[in-house]
Coordinates of C-alpha atoms in Angstrom, one line a residue:
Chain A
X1 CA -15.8 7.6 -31.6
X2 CA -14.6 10.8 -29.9
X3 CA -11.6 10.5 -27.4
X4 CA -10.5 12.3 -24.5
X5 CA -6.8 12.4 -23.5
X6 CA -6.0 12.0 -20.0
X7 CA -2.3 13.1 -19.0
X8 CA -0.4 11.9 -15.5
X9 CA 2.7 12.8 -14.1
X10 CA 4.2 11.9 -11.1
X11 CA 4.2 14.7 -8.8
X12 CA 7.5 17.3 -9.2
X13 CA 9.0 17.0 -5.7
X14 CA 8.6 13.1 -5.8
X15 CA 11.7 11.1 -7.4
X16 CA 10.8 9.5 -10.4
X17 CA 13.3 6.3 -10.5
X18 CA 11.8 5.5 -13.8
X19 CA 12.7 8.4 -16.1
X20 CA 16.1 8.2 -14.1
X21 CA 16.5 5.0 -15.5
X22 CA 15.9 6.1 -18.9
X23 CA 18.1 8.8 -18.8
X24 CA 20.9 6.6 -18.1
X25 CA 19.8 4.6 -20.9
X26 CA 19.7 7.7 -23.4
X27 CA 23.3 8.8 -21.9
X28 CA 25.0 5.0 -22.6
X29 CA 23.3 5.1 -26.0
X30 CA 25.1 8.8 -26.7
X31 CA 22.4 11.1 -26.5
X32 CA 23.6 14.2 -25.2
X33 CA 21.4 17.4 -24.0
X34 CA 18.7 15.9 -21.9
X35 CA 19.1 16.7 -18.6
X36 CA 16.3 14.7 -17.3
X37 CA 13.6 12.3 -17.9
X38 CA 10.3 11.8 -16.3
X39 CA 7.3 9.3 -17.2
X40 CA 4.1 9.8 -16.9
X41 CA 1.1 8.0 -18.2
X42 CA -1.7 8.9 -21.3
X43 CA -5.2 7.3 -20.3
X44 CA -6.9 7.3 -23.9
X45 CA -11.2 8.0 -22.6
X46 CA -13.5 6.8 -25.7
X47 CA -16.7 8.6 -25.1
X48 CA -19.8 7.6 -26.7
X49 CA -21.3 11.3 -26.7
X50 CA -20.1 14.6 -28.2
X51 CA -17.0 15.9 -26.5
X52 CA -18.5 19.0 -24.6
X53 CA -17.7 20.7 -22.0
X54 CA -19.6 18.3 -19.9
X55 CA -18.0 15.2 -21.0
X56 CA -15.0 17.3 -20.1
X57 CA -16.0 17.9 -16.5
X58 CA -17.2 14.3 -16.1
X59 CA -13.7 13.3 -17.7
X60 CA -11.6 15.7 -15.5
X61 CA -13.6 14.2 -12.6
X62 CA -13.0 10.5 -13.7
X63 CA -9.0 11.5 -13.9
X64 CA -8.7 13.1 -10.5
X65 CA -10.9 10.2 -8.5
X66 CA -9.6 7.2 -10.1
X67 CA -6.9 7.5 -13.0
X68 CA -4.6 9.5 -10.6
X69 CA -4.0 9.1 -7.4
X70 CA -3.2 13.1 -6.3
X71 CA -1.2 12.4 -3.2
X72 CA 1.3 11.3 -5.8
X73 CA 0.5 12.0 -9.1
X74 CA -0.9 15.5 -11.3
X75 CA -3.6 15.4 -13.5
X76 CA -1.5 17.3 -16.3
X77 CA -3.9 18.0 -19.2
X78 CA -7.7 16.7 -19.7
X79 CA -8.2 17.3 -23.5
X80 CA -9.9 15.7 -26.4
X81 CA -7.8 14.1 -28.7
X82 CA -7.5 15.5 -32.5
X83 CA -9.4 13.1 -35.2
X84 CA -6.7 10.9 -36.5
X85 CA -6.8 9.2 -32.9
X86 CA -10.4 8.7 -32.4
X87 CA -10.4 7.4 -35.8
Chain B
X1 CA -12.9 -17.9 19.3
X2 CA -11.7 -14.7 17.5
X3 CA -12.1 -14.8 14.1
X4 CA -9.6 -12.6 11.5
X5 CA -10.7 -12.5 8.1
X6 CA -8.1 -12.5 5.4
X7 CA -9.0 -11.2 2.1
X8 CA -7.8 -12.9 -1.3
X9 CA -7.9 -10.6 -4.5
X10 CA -6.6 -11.6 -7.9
X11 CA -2.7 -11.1 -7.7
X12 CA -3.0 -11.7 -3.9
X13 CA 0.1 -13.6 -3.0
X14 CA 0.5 -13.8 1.1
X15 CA -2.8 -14.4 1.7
X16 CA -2.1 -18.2 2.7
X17 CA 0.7 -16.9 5.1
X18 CA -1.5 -14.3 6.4
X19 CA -4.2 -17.0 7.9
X20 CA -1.3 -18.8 8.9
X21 CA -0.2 -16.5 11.1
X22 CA -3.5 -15.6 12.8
X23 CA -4.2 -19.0 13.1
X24 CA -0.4 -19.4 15.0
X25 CA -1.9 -16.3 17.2
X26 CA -4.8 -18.3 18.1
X27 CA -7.6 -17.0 15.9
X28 CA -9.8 -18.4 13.7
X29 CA -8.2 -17.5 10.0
X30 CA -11.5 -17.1 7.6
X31 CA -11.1 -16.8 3.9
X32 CA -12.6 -13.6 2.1
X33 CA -13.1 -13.1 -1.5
X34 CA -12.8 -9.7 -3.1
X35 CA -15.9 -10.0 -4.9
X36 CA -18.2 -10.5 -2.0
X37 CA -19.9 -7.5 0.0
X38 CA -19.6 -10.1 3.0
X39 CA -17.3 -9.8 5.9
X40 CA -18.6 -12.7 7.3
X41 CA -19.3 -11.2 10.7
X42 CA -15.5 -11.7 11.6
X43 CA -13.6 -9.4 14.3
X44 CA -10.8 -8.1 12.0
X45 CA -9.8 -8.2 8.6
X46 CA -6.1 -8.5 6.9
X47 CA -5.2 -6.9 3.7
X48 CA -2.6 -9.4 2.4
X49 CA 0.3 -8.7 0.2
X50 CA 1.4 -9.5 -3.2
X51 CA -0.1 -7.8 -6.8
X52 CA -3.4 -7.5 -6.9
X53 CA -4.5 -6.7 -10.7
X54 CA -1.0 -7.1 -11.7
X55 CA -0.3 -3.4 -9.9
X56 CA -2.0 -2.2 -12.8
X57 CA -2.9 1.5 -13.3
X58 CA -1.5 2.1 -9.5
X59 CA -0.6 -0.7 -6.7
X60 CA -3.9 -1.3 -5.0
X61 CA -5.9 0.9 -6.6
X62 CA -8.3 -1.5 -8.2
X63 CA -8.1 -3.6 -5.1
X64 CA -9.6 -0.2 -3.6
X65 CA -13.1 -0.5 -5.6
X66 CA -13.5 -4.1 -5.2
X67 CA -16.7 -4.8 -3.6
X68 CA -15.5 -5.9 -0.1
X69 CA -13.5 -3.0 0.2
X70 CA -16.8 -1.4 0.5
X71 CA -17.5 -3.0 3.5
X72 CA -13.9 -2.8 4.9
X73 CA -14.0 0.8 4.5
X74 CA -17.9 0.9 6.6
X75 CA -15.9 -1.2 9.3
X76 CA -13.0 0.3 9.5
X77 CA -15.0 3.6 10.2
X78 CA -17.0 2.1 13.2
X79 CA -13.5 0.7 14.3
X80 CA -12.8 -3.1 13.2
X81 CA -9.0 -3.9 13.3
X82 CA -8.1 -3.6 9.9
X83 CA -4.5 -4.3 8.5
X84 CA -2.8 -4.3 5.4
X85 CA 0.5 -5.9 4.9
X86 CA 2.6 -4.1 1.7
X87 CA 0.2 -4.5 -1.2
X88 CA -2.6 -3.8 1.5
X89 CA -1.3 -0.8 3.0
X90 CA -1.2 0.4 -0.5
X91 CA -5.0 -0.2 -1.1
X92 CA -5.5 1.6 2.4
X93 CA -3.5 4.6 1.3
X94 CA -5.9 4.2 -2.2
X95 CA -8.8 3.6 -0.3
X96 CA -7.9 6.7 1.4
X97 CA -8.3 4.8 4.9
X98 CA -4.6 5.7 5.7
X99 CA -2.8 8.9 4.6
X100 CA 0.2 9.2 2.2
X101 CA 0.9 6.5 -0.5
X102 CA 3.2 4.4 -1.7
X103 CA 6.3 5.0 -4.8
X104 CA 8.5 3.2 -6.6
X105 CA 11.2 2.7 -4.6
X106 CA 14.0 5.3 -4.6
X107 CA 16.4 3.4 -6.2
X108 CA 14.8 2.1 -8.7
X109 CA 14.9 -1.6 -7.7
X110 CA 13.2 -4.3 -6.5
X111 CA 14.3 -4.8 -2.2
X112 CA 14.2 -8.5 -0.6
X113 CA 15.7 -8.2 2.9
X114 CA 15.0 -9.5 6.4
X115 CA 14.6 -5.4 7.8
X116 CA 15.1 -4.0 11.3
X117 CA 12.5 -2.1 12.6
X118 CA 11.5 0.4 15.7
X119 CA 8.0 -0.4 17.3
X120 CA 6.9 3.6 17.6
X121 CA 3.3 2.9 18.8
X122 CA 1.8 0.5 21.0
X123 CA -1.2 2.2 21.0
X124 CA -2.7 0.4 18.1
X125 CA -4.5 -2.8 17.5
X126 CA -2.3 -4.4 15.6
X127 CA 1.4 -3.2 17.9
X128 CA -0.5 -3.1 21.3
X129 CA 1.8 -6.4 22.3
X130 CA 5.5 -5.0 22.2
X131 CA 7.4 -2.9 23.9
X132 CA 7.0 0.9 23.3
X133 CA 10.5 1.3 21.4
X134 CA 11.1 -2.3 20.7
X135 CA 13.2 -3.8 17.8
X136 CA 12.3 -6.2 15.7
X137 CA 13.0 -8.1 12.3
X138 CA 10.5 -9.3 10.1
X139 CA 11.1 -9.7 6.4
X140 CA 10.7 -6.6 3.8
X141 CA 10.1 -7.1 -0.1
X142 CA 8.4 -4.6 -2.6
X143 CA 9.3 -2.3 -5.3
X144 CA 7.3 0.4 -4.5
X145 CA 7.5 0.5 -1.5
X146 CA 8.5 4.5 -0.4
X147 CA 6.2 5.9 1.8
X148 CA 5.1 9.6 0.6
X149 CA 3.3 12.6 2.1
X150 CA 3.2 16.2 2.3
X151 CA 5.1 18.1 4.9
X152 CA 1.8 18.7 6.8
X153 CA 0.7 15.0 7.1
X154 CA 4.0 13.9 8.0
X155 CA 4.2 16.4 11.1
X156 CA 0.8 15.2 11.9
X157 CA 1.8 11.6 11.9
X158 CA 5.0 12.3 14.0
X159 CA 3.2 14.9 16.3
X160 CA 0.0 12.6 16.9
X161 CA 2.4 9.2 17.4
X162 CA 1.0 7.7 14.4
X163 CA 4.0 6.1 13.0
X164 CA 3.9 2.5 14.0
X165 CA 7.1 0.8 12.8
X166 CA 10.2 2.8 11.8
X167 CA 13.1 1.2 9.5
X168 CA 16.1 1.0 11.3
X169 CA 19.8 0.6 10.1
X170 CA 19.0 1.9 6.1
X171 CA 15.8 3.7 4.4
X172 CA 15.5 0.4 2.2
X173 CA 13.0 2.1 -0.4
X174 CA 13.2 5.8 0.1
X175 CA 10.4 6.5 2.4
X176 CA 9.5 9.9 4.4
X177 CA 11.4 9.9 7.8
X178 CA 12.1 6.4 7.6
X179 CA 8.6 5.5 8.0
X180 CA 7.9 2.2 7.8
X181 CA 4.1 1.8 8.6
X182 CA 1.4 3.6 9.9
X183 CA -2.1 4.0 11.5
X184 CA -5.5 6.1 11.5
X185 CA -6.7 8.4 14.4
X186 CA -8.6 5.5 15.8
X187 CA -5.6 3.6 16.0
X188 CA -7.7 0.5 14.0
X189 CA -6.3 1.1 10.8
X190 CA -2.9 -0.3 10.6
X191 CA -0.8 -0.2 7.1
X192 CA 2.9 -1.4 6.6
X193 CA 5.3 -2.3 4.0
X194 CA 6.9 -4.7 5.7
X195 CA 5.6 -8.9 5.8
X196 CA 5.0 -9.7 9.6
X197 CA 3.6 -12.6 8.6
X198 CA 6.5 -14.0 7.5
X199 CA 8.6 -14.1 10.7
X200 CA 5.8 -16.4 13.2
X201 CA 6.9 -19.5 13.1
X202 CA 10.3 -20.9 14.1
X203 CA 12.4 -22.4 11.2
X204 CA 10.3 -20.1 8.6
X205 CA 11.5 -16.8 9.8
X206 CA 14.2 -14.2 9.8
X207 CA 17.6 -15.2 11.1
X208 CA 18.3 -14.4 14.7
X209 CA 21.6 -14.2 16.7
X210 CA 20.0 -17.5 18.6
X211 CA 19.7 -19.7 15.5
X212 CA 18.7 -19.7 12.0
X213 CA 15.4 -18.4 10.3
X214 CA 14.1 -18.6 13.8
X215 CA 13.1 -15.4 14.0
X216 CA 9.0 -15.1 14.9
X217 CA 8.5 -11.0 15.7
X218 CA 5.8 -10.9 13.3
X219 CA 3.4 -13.0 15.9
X220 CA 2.5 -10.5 18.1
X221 CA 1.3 -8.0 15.1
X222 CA -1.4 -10.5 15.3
X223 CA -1.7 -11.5 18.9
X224 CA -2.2 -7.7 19.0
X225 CA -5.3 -7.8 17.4
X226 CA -6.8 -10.3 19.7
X227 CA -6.1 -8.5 22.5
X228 CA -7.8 -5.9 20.8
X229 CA -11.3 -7.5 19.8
X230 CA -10.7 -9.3 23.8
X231 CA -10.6 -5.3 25.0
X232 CA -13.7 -4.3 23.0

């Protein structure tokens, strides 16, 4: 069955206490060089159809109404996933 | 005698406090399920706190689509008193009955606290019984909890006196301008973070100079409301 990937992040200007708190976990555990951390979510859409660009605009509309919130979040990326997932 | 519905979703937690306290304001508490498109004809309904869905995907945001929120959202738009108390003002902000929304709080953990607050409006159903100005203590816990908007709704809020209750003392969880709770352009529509219900009964509430956990500014958050169906 086809997926389509849905990609979240919270939205730049807002804090994001959560990848804060895993960069201080990467920096107790000794890994150097990154400079910040943010988490987002990956919404994993199995459609029963052909990915077209209609399942795309349905999908982009499904992420933007009810799998983000856009006061606070970004839809990121809407795409369909390769094979190996949808296997 | 006024009757205040008080809606229970799965994850609700405050819902038996909530019709506790409206039925110490003298109303009629009546129990709502989530999964009914009935409001049972009463004169104002309370979003209670706690996790519905297990906060999953957002807080409230499943809560949002539940078939009574259908009905909330019909009556909140011809003007029933509606309020939502910490998980319920975030299923108002989702429900996109009340601006802004609601993060994880700034840093990063969970607050429990008995929170001093500014009453800003009066001129809302549920804050029409204090003092413009007044402040009170009711207890505040959440974890996400910061109150969010862009630049432009925020001026809008201040500008058209729709910020209801203002944290005093700290900004416990981050939010914009200290804001504490909220209300629509009718003035129906009330969300905040912190639990009113929680501080309207002596011996159960916050601590006060006077005595212990006898602390009961959280009533008249409720008493408001009746005056407000008694107005109508």
């Amino acid at each position: 069955m086809p997926v389509i990937v849905v990609e979240v992040m919270p939205k730049a200007e807002l804090l994001d206490p959560q990848g804060k708190a895993v960069a201080g976990a990467l920096s107790r555990l000794g890994r150097q060089g990154y400079g910040d951390v943010r988490v987002g979510k990956r919404f994993e859409l199995h459609v029963d159809g052909p990915v077209d660009e209609a399942a795309l605009s349905d999908a982009r509309e499904v992420a933007e109404t009810l799998l983000a919130n856009l006061v606070i979040e970004d839809v990121v990326s809407v795409h369909e996933a390769p094979a190996e997932v949808s296997a | 005698m006024t009757r205040v519905g008080v809606i229970t979703f799965p994850g609700s937690l405050d819902d038996g406090d909530a019709r506790r306290a409206v039925r110490l304001a003298g109303a009629e508490p009546v129990r709502l399920w989530h999964g009914e498109h009935d409001l049972h004809g009463v004169d104002a309904v309370v979003l209670p706190g706690g996790f519905s869905y297990g906060d999953y995907l957002r807080c409230g945001a499943i809560a949002a689509l539940s078939p009574i929120m259908a009905e909330v959202v019909a009556a909140a738009e011809r003007g029933l008193p509606v309020l939502g108390i910490c998980n319920g003002f975030q299923m108002l902000t989702e429900a996109r009955l009340l601006p802004g929304g609601l993060v994880r709080n700034d840093h990063g953990a969970f607050v429990c606290r008995d929170q001093r607050l500014r009453v800003e409006s009066t001129a809302t159903a549920w804050s029409n019984a204090f003092e413009q100005g007044e402040e009170i203590v009711v207890p505040l816990k959440n974890g996400e909890g910061g109150y969010v908007a862009d630049p432009q709704t925020l001026e809008r809020l201040e500008g058209e006196g729709r910020v209801v209750f203002r944290y005093l003392d700290v900004d416990p969880n981050g939010s914009s301008a200290r804001i504490a709770g909220v209300a629509n352009e009718r003035g129906n529509v009330v969300g905040l973070m912190p639990h009113p219900e929680h501080a309207v009964e002596p011996g159960f509430g916050p601590d006060t100079p006077g005595a212990m956990r006898s602390g009961v500014d959280g009533l008249r958050v409720f008493t408001s409301a009746l005056r407000s169906v008694l107005a109508a």
